[in-house]
PDB file of C-alpha atoms in Angstrom:
ATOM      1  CA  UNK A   1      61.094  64.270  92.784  1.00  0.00           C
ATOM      2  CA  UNK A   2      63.253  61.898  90.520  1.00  0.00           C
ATOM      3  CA  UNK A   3      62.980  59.093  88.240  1.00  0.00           C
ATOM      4  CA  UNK A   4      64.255  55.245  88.832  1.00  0.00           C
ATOM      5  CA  UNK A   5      67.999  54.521  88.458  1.00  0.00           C
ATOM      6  CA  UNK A   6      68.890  53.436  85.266  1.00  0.00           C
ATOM      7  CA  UNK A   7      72.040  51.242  84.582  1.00  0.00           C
ATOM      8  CA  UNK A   8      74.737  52.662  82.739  1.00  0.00           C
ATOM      9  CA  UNK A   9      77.441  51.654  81.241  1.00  0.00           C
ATOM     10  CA  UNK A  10      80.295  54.383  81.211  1.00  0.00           C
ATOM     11  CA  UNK A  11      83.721  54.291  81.727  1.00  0.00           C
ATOM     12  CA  UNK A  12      86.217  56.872  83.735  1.00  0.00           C
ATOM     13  CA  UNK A  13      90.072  56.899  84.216  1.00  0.00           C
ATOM     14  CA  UNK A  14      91.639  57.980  86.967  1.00  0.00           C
ATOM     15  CA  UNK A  15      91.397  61.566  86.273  1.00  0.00           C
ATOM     16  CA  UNK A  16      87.433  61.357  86.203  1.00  0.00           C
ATOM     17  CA  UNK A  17      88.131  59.306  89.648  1.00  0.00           C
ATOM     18  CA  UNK A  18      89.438  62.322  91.289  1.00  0.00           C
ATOM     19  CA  UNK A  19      86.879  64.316  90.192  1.00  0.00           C
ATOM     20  CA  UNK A  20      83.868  61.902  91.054  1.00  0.00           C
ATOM     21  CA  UNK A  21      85.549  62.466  94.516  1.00  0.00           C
ATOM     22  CA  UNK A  22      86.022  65.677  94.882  1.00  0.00           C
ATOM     23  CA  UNK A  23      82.455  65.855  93.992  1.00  0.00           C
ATOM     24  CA  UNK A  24      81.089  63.367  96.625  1.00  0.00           C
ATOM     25  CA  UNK A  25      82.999  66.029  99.121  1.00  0.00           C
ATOM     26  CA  UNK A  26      81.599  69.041  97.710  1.00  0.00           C
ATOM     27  CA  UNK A  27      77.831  67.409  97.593  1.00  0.00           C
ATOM     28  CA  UNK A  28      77.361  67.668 101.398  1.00  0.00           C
ATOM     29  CA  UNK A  29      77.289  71.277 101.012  1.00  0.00           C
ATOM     30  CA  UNK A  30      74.233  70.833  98.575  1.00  0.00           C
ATOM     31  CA  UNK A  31      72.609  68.980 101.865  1.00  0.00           C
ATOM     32  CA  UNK A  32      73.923  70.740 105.193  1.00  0.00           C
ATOM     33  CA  UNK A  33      73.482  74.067 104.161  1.00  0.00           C
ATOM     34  CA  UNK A  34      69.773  74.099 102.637  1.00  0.00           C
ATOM     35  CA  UNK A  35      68.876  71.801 105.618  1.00  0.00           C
ATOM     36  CA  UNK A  36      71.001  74.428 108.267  1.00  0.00           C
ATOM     37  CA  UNK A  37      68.955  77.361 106.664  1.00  0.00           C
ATOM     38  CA  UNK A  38      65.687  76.004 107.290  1.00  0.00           C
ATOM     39  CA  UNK A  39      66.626  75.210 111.128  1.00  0.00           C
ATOM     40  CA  UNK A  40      67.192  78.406 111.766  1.00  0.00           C
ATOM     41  CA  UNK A  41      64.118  79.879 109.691  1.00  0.00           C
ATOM     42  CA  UNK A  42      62.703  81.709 112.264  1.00  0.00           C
ATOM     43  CA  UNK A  43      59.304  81.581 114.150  1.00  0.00           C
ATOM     44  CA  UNK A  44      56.928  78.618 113.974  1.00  0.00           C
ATOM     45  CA  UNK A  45      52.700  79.933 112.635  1.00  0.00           C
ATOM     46  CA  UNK A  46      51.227  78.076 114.813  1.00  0.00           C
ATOM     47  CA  UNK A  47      47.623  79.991 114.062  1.00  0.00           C
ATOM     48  CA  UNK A  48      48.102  78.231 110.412  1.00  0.00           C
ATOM     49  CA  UNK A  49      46.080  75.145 111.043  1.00  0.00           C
ATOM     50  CA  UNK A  50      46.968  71.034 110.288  1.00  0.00           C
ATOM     51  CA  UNK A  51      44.757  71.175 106.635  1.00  0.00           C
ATOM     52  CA  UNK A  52      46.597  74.408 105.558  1.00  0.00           C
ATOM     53  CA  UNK A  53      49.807  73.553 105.818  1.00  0.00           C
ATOM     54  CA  UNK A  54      49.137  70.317 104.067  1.00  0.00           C
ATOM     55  CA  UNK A  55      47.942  72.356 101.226  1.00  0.00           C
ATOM     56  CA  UNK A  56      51.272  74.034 101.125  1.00  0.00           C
ATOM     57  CA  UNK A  57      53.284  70.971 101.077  1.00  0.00           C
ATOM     58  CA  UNK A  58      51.287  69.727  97.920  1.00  0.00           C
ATOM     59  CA  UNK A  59      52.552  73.094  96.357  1.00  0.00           C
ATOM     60  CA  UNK A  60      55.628  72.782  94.572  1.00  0.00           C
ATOM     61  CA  UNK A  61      56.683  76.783  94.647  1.00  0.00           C
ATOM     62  CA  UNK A  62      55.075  77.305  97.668  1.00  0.00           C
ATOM     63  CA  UNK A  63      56.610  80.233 100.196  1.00  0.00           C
ATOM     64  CA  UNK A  64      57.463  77.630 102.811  1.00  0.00           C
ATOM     65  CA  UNK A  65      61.005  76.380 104.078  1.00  0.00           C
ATOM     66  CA  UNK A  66      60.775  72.474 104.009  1.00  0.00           C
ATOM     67  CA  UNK A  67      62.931  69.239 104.113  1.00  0.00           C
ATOM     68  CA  UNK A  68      61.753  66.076 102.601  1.00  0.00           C
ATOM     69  CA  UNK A  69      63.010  62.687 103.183  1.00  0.00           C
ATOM     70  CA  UNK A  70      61.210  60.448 100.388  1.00  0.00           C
ATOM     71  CA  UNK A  71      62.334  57.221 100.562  1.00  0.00           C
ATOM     72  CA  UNK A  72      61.580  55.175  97.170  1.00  0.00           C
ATOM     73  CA  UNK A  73      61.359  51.277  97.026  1.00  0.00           C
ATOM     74  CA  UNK A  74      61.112  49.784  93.666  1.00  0.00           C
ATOM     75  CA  UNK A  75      61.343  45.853  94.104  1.00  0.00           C
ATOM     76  CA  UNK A  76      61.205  43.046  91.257  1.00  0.00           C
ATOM     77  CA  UNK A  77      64.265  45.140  89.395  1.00  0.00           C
ATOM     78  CA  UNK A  78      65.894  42.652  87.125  1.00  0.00           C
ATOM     79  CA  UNK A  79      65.860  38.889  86.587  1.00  0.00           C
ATOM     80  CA  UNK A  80      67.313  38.536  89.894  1.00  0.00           C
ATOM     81  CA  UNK A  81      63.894  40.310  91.039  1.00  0.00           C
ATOM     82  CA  UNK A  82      66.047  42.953  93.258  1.00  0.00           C
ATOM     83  CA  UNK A  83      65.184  45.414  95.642  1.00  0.00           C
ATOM     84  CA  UNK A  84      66.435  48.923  95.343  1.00  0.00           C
ATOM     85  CA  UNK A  85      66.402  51.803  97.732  1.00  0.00           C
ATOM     86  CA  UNK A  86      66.667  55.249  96.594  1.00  0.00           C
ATOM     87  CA  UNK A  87      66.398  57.911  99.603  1.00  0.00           C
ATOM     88  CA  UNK A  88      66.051  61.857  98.308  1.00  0.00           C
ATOM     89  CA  UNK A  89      66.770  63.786 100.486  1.00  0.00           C
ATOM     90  CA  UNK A  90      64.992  67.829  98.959  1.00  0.00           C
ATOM     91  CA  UNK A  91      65.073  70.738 100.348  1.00  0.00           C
ATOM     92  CA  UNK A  92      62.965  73.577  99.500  1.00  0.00           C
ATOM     93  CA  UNK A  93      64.177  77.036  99.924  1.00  0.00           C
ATOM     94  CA  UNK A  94      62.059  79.975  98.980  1.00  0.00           C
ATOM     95  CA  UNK A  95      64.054  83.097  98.398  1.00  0.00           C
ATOM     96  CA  UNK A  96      61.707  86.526  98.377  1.00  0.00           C
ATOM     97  CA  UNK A  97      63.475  88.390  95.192  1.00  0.00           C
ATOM     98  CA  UNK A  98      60.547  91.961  95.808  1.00  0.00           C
ATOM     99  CA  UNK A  99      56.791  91.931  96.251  1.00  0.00           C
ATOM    100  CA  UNK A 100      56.340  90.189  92.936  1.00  0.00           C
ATOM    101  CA  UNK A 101      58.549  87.543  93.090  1.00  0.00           C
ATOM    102  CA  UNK A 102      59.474  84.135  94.483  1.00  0.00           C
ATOM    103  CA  UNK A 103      62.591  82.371  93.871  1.00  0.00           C
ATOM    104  CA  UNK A 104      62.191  78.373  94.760  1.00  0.00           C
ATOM    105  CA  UNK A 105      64.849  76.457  95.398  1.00  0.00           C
ATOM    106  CA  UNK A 106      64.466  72.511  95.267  1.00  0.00           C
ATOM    107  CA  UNK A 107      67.825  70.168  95.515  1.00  0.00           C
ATOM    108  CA  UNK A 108      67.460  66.399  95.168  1.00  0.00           C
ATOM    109  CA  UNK A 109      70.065  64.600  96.583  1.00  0.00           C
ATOM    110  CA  UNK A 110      70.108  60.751  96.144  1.00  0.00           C
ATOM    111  CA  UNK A 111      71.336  58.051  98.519  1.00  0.00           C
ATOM    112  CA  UNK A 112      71.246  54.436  96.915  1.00  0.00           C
ATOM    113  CA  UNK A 113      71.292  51.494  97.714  1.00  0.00           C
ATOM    114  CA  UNK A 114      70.509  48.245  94.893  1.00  0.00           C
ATOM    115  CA  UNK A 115      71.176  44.755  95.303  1.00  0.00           C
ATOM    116  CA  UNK A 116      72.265  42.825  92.527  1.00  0.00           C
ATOM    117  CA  UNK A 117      69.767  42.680  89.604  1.00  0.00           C
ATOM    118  CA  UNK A 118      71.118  40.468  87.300  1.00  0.00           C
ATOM    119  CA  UNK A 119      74.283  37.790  87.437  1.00  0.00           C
ATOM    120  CA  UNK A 120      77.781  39.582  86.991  1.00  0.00           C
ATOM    121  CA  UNK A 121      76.641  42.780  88.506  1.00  0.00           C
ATOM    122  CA  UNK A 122      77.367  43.728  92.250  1.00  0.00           C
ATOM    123  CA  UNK A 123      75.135  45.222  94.850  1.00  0.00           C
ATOM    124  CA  UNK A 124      76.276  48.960  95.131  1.00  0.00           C
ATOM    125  CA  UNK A 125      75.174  52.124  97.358  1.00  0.00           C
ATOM    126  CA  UNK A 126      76.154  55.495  97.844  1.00  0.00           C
ATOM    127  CA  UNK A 127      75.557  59.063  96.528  1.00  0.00           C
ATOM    128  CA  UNK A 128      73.710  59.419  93.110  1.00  0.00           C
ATOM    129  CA  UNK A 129      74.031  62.545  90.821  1.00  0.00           C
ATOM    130  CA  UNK A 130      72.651  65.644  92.627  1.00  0.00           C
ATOM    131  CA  UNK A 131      69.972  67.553  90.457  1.00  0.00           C
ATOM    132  CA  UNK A 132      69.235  71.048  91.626  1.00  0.00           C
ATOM    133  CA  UNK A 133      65.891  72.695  90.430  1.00  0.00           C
ATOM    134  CA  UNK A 134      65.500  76.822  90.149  1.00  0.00           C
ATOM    135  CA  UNK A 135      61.661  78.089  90.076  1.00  0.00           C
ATOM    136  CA  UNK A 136      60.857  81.584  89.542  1.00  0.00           C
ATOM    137  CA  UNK A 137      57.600  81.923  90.781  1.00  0.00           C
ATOM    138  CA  UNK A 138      55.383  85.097  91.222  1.00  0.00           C
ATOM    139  CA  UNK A 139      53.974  85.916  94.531  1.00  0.00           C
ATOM    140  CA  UNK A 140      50.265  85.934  95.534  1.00  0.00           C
ATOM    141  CA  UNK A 141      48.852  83.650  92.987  1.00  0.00           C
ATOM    142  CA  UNK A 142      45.401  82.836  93.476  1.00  0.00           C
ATOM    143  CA  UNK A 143      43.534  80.892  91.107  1.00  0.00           C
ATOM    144  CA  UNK A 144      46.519  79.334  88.597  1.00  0.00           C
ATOM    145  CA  UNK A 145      50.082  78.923  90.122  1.00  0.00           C
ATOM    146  CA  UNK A 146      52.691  78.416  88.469  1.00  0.00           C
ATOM    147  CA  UNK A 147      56.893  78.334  88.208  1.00  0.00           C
ATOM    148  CA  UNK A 148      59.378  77.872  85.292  1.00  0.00           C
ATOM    149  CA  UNK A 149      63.312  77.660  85.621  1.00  0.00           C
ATOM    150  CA  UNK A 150      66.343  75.983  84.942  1.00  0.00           C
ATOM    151  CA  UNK A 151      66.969  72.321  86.044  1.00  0.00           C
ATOM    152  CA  UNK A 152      70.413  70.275  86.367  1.00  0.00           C
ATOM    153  CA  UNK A 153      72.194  67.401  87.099  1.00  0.00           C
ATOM    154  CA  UNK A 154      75.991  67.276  88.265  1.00  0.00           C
ATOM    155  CA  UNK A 155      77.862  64.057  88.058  1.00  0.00           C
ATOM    156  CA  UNK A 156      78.516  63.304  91.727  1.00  0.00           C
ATOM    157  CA  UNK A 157      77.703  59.647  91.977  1.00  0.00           C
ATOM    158  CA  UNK A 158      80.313  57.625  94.040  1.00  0.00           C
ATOM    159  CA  UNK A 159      79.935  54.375  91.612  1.00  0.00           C
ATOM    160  CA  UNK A 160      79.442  54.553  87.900  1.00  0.00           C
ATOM    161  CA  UNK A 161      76.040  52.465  87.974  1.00  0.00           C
ATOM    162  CA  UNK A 162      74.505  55.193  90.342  1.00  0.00           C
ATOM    163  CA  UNK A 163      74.354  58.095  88.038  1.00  0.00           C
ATOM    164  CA  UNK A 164      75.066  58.677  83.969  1.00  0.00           C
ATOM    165  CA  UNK A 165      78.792  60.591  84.332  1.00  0.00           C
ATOM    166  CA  UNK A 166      77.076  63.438  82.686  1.00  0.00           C
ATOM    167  CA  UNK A 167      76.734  67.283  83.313  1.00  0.00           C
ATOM    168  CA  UNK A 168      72.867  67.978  82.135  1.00  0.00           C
ATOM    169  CA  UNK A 169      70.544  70.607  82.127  1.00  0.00           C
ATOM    170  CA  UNK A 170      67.264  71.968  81.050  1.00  0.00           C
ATOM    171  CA  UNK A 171      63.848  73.467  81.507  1.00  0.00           C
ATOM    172  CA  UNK A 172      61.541  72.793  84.596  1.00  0.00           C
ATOM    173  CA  UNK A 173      58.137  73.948  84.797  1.00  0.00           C
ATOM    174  CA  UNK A 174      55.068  73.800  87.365  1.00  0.00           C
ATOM    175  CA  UNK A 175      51.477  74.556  87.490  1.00  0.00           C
ATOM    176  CA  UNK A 176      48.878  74.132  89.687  1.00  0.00           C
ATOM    177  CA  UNK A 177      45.301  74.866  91.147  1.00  0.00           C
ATOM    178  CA  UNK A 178      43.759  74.829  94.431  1.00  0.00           C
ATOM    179  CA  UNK A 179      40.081  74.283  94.696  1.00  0.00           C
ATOM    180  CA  UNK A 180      38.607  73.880  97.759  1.00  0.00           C
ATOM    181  CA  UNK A 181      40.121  70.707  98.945  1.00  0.00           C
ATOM    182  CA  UNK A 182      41.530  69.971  95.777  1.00  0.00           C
ATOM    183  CA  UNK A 183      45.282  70.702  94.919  1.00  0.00           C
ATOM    184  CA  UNK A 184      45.952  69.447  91.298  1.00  0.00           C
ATOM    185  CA  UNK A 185      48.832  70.388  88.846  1.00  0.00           C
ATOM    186  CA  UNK A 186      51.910  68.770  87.464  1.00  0.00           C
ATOM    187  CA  UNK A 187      55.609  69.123  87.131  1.00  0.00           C
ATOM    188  CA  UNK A 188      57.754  68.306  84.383  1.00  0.00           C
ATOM    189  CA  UNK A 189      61.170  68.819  83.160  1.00  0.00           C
ATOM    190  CA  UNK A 190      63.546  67.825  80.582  1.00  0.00           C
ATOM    191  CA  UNK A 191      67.105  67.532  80.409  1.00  0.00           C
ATOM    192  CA  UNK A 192      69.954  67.112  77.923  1.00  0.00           C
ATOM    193  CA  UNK A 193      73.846  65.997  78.461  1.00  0.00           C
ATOM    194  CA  UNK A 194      76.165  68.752  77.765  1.00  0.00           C
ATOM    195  CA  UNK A 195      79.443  67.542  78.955  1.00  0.00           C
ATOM    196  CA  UNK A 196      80.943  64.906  81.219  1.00  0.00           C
ATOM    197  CA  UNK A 197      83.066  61.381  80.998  1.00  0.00           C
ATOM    198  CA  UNK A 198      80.094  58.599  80.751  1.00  0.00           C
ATOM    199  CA  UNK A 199      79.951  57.211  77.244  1.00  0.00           C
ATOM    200  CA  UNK A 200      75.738  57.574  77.337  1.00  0.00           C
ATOM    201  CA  UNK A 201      74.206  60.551  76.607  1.00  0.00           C
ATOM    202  CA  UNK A 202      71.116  61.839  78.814  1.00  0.00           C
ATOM    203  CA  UNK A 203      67.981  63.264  77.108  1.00  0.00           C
ATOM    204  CA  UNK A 204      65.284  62.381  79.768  1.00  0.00           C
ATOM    205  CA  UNK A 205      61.555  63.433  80.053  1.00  0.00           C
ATOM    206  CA  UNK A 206      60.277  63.610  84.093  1.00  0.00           C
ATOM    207  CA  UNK A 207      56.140  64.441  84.256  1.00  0.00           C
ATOM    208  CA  UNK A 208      54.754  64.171  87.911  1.00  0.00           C
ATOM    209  CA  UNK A 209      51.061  64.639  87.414  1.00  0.00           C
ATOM    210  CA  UNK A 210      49.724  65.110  91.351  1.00  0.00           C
ATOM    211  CA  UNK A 211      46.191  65.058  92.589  1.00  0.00           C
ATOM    212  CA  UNK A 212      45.422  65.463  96.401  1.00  0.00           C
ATOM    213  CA  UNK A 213      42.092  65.601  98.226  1.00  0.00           C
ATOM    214  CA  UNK A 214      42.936  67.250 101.680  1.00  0.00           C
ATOM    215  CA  UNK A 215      40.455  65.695 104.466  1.00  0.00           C
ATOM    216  CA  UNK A 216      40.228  67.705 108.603  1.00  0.00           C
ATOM    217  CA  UNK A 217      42.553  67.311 110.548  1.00  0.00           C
ATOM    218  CA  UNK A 218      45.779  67.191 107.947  1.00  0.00           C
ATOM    219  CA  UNK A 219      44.860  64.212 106.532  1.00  0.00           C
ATOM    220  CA  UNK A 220      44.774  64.223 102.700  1.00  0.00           C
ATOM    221  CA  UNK A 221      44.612  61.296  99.895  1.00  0.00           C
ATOM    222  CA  UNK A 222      47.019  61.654  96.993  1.00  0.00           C
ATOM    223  CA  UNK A 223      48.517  60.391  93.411  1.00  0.00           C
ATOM    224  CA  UNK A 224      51.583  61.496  92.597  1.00  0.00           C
ATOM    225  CA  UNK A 225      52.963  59.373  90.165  1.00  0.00           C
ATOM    226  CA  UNK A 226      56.845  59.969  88.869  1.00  0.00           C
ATOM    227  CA  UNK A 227      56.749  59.516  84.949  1.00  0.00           C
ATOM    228  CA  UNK A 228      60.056  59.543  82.905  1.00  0.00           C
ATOM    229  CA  UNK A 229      60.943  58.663  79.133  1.00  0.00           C
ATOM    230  CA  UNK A 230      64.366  58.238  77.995  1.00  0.00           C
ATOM    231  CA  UNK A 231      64.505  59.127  74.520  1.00  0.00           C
ATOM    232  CA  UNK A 232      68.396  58.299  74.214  1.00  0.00           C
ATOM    233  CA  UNK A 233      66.667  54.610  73.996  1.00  0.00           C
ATOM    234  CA  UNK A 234      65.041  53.136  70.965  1.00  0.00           C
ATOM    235  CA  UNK A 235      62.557  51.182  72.809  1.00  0.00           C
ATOM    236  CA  UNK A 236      61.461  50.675  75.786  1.00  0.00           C
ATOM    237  CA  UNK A 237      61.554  54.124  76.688  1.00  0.00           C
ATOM    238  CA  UNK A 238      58.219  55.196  79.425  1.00  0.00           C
ATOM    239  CA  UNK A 239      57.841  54.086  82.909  1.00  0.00           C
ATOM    240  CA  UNK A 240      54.290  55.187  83.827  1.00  0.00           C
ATOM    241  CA  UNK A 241      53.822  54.215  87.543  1.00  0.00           C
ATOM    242  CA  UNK A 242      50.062  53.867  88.239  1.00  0.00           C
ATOM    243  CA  UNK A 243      48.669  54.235  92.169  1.00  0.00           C
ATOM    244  CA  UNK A 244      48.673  56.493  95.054  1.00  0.00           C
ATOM    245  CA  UNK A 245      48.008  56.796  98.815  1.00  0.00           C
ATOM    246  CA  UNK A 246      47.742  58.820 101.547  1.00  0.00           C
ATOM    247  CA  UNK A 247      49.063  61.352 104.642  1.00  0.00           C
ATOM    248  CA  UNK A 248      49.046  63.440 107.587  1.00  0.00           C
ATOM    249  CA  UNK A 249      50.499  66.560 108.594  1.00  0.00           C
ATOM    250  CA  UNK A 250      51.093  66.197 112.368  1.00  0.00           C
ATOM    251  CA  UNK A 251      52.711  68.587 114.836  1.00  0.00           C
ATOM    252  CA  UNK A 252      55.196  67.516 117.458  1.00  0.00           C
ATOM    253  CA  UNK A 253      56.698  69.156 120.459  1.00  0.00           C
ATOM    254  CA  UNK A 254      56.336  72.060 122.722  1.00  0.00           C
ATOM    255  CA  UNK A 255      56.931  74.114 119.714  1.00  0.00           C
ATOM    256  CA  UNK A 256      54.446  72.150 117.346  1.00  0.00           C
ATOM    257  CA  UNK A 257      56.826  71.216 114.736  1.00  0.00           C
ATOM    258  CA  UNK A 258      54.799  70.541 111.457  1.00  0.00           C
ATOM    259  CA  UNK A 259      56.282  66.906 110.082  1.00  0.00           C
ATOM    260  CA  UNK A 260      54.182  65.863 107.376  1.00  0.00           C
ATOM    261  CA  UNK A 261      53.668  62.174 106.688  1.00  0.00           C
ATOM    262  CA  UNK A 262      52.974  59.871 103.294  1.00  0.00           C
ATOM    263  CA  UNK A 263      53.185  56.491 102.020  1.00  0.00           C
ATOM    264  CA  UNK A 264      51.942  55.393  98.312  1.00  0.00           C
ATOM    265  CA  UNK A 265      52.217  52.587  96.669  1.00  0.00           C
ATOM    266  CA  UNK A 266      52.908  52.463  92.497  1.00  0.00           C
ATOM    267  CA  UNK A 267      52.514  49.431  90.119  1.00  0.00           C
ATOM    268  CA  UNK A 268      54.697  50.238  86.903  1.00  0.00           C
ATOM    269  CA  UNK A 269      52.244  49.544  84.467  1.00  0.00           C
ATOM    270  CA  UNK A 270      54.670  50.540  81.817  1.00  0.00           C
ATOM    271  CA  UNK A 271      58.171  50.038  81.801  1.00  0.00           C
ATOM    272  CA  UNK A 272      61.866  48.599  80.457  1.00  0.00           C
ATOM    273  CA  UNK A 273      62.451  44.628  81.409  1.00  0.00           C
ATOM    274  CA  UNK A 274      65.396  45.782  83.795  1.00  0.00           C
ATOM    275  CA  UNK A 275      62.788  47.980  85.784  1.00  0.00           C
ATOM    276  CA  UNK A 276      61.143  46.983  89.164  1.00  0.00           C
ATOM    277  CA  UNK A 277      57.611  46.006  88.948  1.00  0.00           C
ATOM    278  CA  UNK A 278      56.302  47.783  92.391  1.00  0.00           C
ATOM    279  CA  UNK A 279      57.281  51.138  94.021  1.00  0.00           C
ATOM    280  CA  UNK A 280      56.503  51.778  97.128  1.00  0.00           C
ATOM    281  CA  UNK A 281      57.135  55.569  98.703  1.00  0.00           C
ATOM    282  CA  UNK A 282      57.741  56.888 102.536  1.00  0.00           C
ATOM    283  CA  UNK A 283      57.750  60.082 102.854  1.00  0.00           C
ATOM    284  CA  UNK A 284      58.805  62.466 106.211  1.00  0.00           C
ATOM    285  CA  UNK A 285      58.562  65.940 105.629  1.00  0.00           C
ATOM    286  CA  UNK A 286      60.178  68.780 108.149  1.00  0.00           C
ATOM    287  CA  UNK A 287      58.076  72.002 107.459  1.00  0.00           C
ATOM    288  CA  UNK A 288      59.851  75.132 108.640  1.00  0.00           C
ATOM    289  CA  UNK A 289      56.959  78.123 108.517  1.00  0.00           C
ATOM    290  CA  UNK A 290      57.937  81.847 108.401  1.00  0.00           C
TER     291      UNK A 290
END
């Protein structure tokens, strides 16, 4: 997951042009490949049940093959009270590194669209700055999962007020319990600016605290609030979304493709003036079992 768009105000010649392009052409391999990997993942489970593979998707580092759509609607952004789309598309690819050992893979890549917030700045869409997320996990946890790694952000936005013209990087962590029908843990990372054109530099906090009650039938209620701090601010630095919703794991097909389903809705109870007031989230899920 990823926090709301901030402005920016950087700068790039023509150089940094040709390199913010030659980036947007190189990012589709950060999409089609994960995405052609899981298609051909192999044989469906279909002995795992509609509740069990809902647990899994509410696992972070778990050993399952997925790709999430999670479309993000934040609305009220600005005085112009805009509406701004942010689609991440993620896909999760577990890699099996011995017995011991799970290697999770987790790319966000962001597809924006935001209408004009405030007089004197355009409406503007297209790629955002691709974050890829490394877990190393061990295998077989039981009672406290968990995953650390590397996180980092490359600076392939196609318009300078879609991403912070900054190569970043930092720790990610994960942890988790499941409890009966309980799944709670959190995920948090933090990363700094190392390099790059934009005249800003990025030292950002993300916390997603996630609770999920999983009912029969793969239908589940969940909070999953996306939390982020930018210290390179003086003030206004937290947006805390407060809120939640719900989902359902269904299975299509002959072959009983697992899709899972989820819609919450957020109010920001804390947050910058330029930040939308309401976020609303649709999520479709493609689960690719081993």
């Amino acid at each position: 997951a990823s926090g709301p768009v901030r402005p920016h105000d950087s700068r790039r010649n023509e150089g940094n042009a040709m390199t913010r392009e030659t980036w947007s052409t190189r990012a589709a391999l950060w999409l089609v490949v994960p995405i052609a990997a899981a298609l051909f993942a192999g044989p469906l489970r279909a002995e795992e049940s509609e509740t069990e593979l809902a647990k899994k998707t509410q696992n972070p580092v778990a050993d399952l093959i997925s790709v999430p759509f999670q479309n993000n609607f934040s609305f009220g952004v600005g005085p112009r009270d805009a509406t701004q789309w942010l689609l991440n598309v993620q896909p999760v690819i577990p890699i099996r590194l011995n017995e011991d050992w799970n290697l999770i893979t987790r790319t966000i890549v962001p597809i924006i669209s935001q209408g004009s917030p405030a007089p004197g700045i355009d409406h503007v869409g297209g790629l955002g700055d691709i974050n890829p997320t490394l877990f190393l996990s061990p295998a077989g946890s039981k009672k406290l999962i968990w995953g650390v790694g590397p996180t980092m952000t490359f600076p392939t936005a196609s318009d300078k007020q879609l991403g912070s013209g900054k190569y970043s990087a930092g720790p990610a962590a994960v942890a988790l319990t499941m409890q009966g029908p309980w799944v709670v843990g959190a995920l948090a990372n933090n990363q700094w600016s190392f390099a790059g054109w934009g005249d800003t530099k990025v030292n950002a906090l993300l916390i997603q605290p996630f609770v999920n009650y999983n009912l029969p039938r793969g239908w589940y209620l969940t909070s999953a609030p996306i939390m982020t701090a930018n210290w390179a601010t003086h003030t206004d630095k937290w947006i805390v979304p407060v809120g939640g919703g719900g989902g359902k794991l269904w299975r299509v097909g002959k072959v009983g493709l697992p899709i899972n389903t989820q819609l919450q809705g957020f109010y920001n109870a804390i947050k910058p003036d330029f930040a939308g007031d309401w976020q609303l989230r649709l999520q479709i899920q493609f689960l690719f079992p081993k």
